[in-house]
XYZ file of C-alpha atoms in Angstrom:
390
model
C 0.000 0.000 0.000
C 0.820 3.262 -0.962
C 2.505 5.871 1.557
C -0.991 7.715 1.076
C -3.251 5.004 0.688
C -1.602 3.878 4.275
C -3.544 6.591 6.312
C -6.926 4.742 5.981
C -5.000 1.498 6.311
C -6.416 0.783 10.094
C -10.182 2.508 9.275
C -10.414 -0.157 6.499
C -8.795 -2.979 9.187
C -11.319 -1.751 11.749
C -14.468 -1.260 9.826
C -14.049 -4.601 7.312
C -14.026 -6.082 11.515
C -17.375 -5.202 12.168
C -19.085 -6.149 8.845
C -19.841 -2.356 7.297
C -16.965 -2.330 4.870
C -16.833 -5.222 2.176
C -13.299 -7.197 1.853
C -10.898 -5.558 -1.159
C -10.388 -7.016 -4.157
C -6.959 -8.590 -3.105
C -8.257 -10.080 -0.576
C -11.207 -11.854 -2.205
C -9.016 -14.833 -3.786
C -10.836 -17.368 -2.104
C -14.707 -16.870 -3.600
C -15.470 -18.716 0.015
C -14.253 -15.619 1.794
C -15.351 -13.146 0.062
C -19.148 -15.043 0.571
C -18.915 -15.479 4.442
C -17.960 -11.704 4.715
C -20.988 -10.354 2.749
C -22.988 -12.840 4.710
C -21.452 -11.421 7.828
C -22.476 -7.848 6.628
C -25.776 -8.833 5.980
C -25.892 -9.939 9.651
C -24.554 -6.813 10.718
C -26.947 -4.305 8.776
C -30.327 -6.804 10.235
C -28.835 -6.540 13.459
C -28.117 -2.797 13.800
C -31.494 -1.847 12.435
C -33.416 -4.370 14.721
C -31.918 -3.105 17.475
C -32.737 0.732 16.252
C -36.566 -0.616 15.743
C -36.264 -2.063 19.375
C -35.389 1.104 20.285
C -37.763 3.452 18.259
C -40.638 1.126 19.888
C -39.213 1.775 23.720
C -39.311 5.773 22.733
C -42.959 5.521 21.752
C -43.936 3.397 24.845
C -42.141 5.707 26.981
C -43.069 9.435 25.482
C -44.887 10.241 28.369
C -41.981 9.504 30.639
C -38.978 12.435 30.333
C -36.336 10.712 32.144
C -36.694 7.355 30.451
C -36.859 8.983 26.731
C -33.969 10.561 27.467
C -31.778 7.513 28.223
C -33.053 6.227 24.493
C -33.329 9.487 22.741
C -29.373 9.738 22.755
C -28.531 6.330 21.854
C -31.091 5.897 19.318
C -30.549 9.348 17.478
C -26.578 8.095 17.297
C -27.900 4.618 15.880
C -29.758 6.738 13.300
C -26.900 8.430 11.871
C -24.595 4.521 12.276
C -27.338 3.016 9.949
C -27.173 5.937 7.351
C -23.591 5.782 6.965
C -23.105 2.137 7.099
C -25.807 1.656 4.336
C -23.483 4.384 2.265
C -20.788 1.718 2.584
C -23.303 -1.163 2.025
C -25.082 0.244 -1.218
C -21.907 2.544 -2.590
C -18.980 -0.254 -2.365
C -17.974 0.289 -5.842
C -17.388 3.733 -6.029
C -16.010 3.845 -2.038
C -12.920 1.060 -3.866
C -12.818 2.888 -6.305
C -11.812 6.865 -3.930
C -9.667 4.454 -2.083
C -7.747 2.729 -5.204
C -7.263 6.977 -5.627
C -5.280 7.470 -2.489
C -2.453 4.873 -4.320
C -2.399 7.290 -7.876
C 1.418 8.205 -8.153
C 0.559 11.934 -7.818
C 0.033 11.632 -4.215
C 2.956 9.831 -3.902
C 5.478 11.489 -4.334
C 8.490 10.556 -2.395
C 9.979 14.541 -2.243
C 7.367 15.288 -0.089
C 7.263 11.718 2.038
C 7.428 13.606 5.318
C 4.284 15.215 5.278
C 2.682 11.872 3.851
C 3.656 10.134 6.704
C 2.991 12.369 9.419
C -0.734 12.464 7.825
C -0.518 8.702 8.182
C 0.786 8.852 11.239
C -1.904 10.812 12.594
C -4.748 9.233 11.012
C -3.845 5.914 11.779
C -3.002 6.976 15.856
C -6.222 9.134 16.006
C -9.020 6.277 14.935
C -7.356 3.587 17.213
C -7.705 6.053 20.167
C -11.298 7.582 18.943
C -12.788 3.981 18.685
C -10.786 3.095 22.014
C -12.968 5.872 23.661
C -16.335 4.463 22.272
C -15.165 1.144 23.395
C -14.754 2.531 26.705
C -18.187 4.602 26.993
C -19.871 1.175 25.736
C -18.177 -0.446 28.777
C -18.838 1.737 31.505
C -22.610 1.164 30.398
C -22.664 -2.178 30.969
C -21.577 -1.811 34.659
C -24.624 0.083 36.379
C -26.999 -3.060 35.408
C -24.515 -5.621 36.314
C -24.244 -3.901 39.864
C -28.194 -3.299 39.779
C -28.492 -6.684 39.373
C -26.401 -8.341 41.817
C -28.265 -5.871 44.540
C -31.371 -7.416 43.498
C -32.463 -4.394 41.510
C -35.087 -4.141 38.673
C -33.043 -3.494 35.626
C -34.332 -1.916 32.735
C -32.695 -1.641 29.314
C -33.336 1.194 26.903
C -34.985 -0.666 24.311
C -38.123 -3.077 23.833
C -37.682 -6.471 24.049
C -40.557 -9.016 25.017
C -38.106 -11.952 27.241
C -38.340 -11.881 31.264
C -34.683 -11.273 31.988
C -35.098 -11.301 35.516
C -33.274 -14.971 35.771
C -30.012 -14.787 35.802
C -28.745 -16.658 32.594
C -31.507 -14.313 30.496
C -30.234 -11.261 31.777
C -26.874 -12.409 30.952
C -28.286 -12.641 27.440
C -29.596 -9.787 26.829
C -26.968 -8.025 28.270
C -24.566 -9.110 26.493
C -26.860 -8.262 23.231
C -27.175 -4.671 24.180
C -23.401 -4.296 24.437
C -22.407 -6.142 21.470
C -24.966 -4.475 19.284
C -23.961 -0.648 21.093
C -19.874 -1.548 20.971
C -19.966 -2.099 17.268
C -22.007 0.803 16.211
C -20.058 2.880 18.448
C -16.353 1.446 16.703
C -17.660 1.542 13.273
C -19.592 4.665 13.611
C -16.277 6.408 14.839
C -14.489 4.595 12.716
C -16.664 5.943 9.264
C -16.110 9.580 10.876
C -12.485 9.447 10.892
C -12.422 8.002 7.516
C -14.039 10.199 5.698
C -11.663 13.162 7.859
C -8.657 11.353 7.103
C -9.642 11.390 3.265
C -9.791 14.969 3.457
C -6.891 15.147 5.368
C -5.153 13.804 2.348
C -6.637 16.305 0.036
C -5.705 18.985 2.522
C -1.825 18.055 2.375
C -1.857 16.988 -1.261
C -3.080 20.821 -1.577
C 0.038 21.790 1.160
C 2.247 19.540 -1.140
C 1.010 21.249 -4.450
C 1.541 24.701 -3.138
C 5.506 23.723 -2.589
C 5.380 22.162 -5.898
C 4.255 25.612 -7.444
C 6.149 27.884 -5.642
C 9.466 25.709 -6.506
C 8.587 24.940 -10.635
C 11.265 26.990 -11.990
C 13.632 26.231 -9.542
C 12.614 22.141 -9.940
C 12.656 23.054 -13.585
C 16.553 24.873 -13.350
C 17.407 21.284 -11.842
C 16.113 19.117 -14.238
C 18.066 20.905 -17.062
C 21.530 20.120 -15.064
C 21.108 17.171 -14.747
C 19.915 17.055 -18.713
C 21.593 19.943 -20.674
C 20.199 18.492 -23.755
C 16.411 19.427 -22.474
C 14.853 23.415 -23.580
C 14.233 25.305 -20.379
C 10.755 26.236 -21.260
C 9.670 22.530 -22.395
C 10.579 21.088 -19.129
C 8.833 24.064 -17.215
C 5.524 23.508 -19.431
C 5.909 19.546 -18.321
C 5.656 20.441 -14.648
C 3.684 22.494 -15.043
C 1.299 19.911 -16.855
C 1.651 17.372 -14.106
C 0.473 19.991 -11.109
C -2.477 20.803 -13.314
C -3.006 17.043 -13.141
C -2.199 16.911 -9.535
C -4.617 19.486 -8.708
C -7.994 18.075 -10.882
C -6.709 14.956 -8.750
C -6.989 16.619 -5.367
C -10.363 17.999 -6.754
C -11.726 14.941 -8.226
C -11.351 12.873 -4.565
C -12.656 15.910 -3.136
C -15.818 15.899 -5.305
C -16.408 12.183 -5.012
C -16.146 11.593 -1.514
C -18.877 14.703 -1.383
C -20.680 12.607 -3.747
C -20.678 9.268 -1.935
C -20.959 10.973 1.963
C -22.659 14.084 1.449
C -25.917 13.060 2.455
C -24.509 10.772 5.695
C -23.143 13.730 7.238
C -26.308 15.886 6.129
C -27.639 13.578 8.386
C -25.412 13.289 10.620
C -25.339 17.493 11.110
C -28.998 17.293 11.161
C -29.558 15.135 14.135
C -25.805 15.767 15.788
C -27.445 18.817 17.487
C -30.479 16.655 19.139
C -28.083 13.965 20.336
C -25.950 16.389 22.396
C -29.482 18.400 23.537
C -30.652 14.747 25.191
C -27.236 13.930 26.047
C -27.021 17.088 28.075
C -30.918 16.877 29.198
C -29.480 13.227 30.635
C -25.956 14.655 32.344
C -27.396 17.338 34.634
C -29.428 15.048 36.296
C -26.364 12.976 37.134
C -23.554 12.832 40.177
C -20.770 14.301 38.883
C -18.539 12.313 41.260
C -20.364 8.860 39.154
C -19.208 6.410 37.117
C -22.784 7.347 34.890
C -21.691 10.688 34.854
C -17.745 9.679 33.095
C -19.926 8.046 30.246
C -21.583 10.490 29.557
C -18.857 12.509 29.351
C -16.710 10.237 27.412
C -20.122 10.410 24.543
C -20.561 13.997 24.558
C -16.496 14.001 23.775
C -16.980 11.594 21.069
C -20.134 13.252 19.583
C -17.899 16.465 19.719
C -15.151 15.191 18.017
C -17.372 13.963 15.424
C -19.144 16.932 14.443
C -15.647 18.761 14.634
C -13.807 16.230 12.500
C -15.949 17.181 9.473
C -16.000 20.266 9.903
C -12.495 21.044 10.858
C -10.948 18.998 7.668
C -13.001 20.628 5.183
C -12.318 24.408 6.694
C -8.755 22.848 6.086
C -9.647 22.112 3.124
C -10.761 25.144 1.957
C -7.693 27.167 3.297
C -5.630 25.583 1.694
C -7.426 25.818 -1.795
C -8.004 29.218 -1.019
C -3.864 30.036 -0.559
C -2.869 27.897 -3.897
C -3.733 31.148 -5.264
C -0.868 33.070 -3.548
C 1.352 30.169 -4.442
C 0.995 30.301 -7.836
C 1.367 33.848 -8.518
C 5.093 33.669 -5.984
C 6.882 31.616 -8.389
C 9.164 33.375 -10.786
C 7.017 33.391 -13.830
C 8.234 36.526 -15.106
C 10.250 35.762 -18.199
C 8.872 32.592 -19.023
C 7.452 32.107 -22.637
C 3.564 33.600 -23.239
C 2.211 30.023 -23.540
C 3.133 29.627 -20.300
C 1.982 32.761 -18.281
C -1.888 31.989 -20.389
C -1.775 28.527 -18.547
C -1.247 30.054 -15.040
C -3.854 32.833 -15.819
C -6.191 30.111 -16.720
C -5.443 28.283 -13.469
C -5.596 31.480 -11.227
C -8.646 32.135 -12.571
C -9.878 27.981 -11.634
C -8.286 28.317 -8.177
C -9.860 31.551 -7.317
C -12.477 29.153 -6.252
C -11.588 27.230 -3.790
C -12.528 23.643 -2.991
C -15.808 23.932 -0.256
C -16.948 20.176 0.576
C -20.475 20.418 1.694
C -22.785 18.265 3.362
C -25.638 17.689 1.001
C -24.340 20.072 -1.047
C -25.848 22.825 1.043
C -23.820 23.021 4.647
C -20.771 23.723 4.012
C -18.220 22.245 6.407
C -16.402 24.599 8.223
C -15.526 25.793 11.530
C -18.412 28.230 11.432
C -20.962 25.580 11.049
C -20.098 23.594 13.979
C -20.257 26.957 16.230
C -23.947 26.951 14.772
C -24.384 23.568 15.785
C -23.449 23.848 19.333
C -25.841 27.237 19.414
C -28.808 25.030 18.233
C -27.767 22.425 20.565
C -28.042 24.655 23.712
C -31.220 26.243 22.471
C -32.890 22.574 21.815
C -31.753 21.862 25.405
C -33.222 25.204 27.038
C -36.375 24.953 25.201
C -36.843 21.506 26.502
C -35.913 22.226 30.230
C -38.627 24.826 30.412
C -41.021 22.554 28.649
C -40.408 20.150 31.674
């Protein structure tokens, strides 16, 4: 795998794991493999949306009841967004193989620049082990006020409708172990799908950062080339590189458009209800010690939701700064003196990066620092609408 391609390396790992990504070609040799998997997928998708439908039933039972919707509202309003994402991997494998398969083109591979590719690899590989380590932790600290409920002899009751007596012992054990099964792997592959899609535009972020140095350097890269060539014309070898950033750049623009194309209406969804699941998250937390182990959970899934939300937006305000400077770039390099041909091309392209790259969710949020302020503001005012509607 490609230095590039590497940075989605342990999403992929993590994500084929839990049944919402489908095995890659390579790995597909044996046709008995590749059929268990997609059965195991299949599983995966039934099971995540029964358990949503359990839990969309338990919210209607309980609408009367505050406190209790709460405790579902949260959970299920996170499953909501896990099922919309993972049927975008379910019903879009071709084309997510195929923005993948991009991440290995030779363009964003170069090895001049391999120490920003692998710091970004770095990074994105580090980051999703310890943002699915924290969902795997949340998920665990769940589990432990019905266990203790239990052995005191308390009635336990779990967030979602299910028609078994699970007051026995070896049912309850059942069930339990259902509920944190089912909530584990949403919560890994739902934070798992977020810091994929970030870490692809964290790519096109420093292939932008790597095509800026490659414009502000082309007559200098260009000088080089002819010393170690004498027998090459100055302006033909500055017209070559200047042919492959153009190609570098529709590149860069290209994965940006497609992975807008495949995701864009996930994390509509995702921004739509993100504010909701931190209003009931916070309606929940207040209510809570904060010396409790409840009270860390919740914590630990506010952080998570935050990080999520931030993630998209973050990357593609990164995004779009860096699109936005290629401008300056371009017009630093020492184009004065080069042939006419030449100077039309980078008027052409300063006139094409003049507007910059803006991924959007469902092509009408545009994701950027300024939106997830927004969120949080709707967030609070869901929450302070619904305290004084107690």
């Amino acid at each position: 795998m490609s230095l590039s391609g590497s940075s989605v390396f342990r999403h992929l790992f993590l994500l084929r794991c839990c049944g919402f990504c489908r095995l890659s070609r390579s790995s597909t040799a044996r046709r008995g493999l590749s059929v268990a998997h997609e059965v195991y997928r299949a599983l995966t998708l039934t099971l995540t949306v029964v358990y949503l439908l359990q839990e969309c039933i338990y919210a209607y039972q309980e609408r009367t009841d505050m406190d209790k919707l709460s405790r579902v509202m949260f959970l299920l309003l996170c499953h909501i967004t896990s099922v919309a994402k993972q049927l975008v991997f379910y019903l879009d494998a071709d084309r997510i193989d195929c923005l993948i398969a991009t991440l290995d083109d030779p363009s964003y591979n170069e090895m001049s620049h391999q120490r920003l590719l692998v710091d970004a690899s770095r990074w994105a590989s580090r980051f999703v082990w310890a943002y699915s380590g924290c969902a795997v932790v949340t998920c665990t600290l769940w589990i432990v006020f019905p266990i203790i409920y239990h052995v005191q002899g308390q009635t336990v009751e779990f967030p979602f409708w299910i028609q078994i007596d699970y007051t026995k012992s070896s049912m309850f054990v059942v069930v339990l172990l259902y509920s944190y099964y089912v909530t584990t792997l949403v919560g890994i592959a739902n934070t798992t799908m977020d810091a994929f899609m970030a870490t692809i535009l964290g790519q096109c972020k420093t292939q932008f950062t790597i095509l800026r140095i490659k414009f502000e350097t082309l007559p200098t890269r260009a000088k080089q080339a002819l010393r170690c060539d004498s027998e090459q014309n100055y302006d033909e070898v500055l017209m070559r590189l200047f042919h492959d950033c153009l190609k570098h750049y529709q590149k860069i623009v290209d994965t940006t458009s497609s992975l807008q194309s495949i995701f864009s209406s996930a994390i509509l969804i995702q921004f739509g209800i993100g504010a909701w699941i931190l209003c009931m998250a916070a309606y929940k937390i207040v209510n809570l010690s904060v010396l409790s182990i409840e009270f860390a959970s919740m914590i630990l899934f506010i952080s998570c939701i935050l990080t999520e939300l931030f993630l998209y937006c973050y990357y593609g305000n990164e995004v779009s700064t860096e699109s936005d400077r290629l401008v300056t770039s371009i017009y630093s390099m020492e184009w004065v003196g080069a042939r006419l041909g030449f100077q039309r091309g980078l008027l052409v392209l300063l006139e094409r990066a003049r507007r910059p790259v803006r991924p959007a969710a469902g092509l009408v949020i545009p994701l950027s620092l300024q939106t997830f302020l927004k969120i949080i503001k709707s967030s609070y005012t869901f929450y302070a609408v619904l305290r004084q509607t107690k």
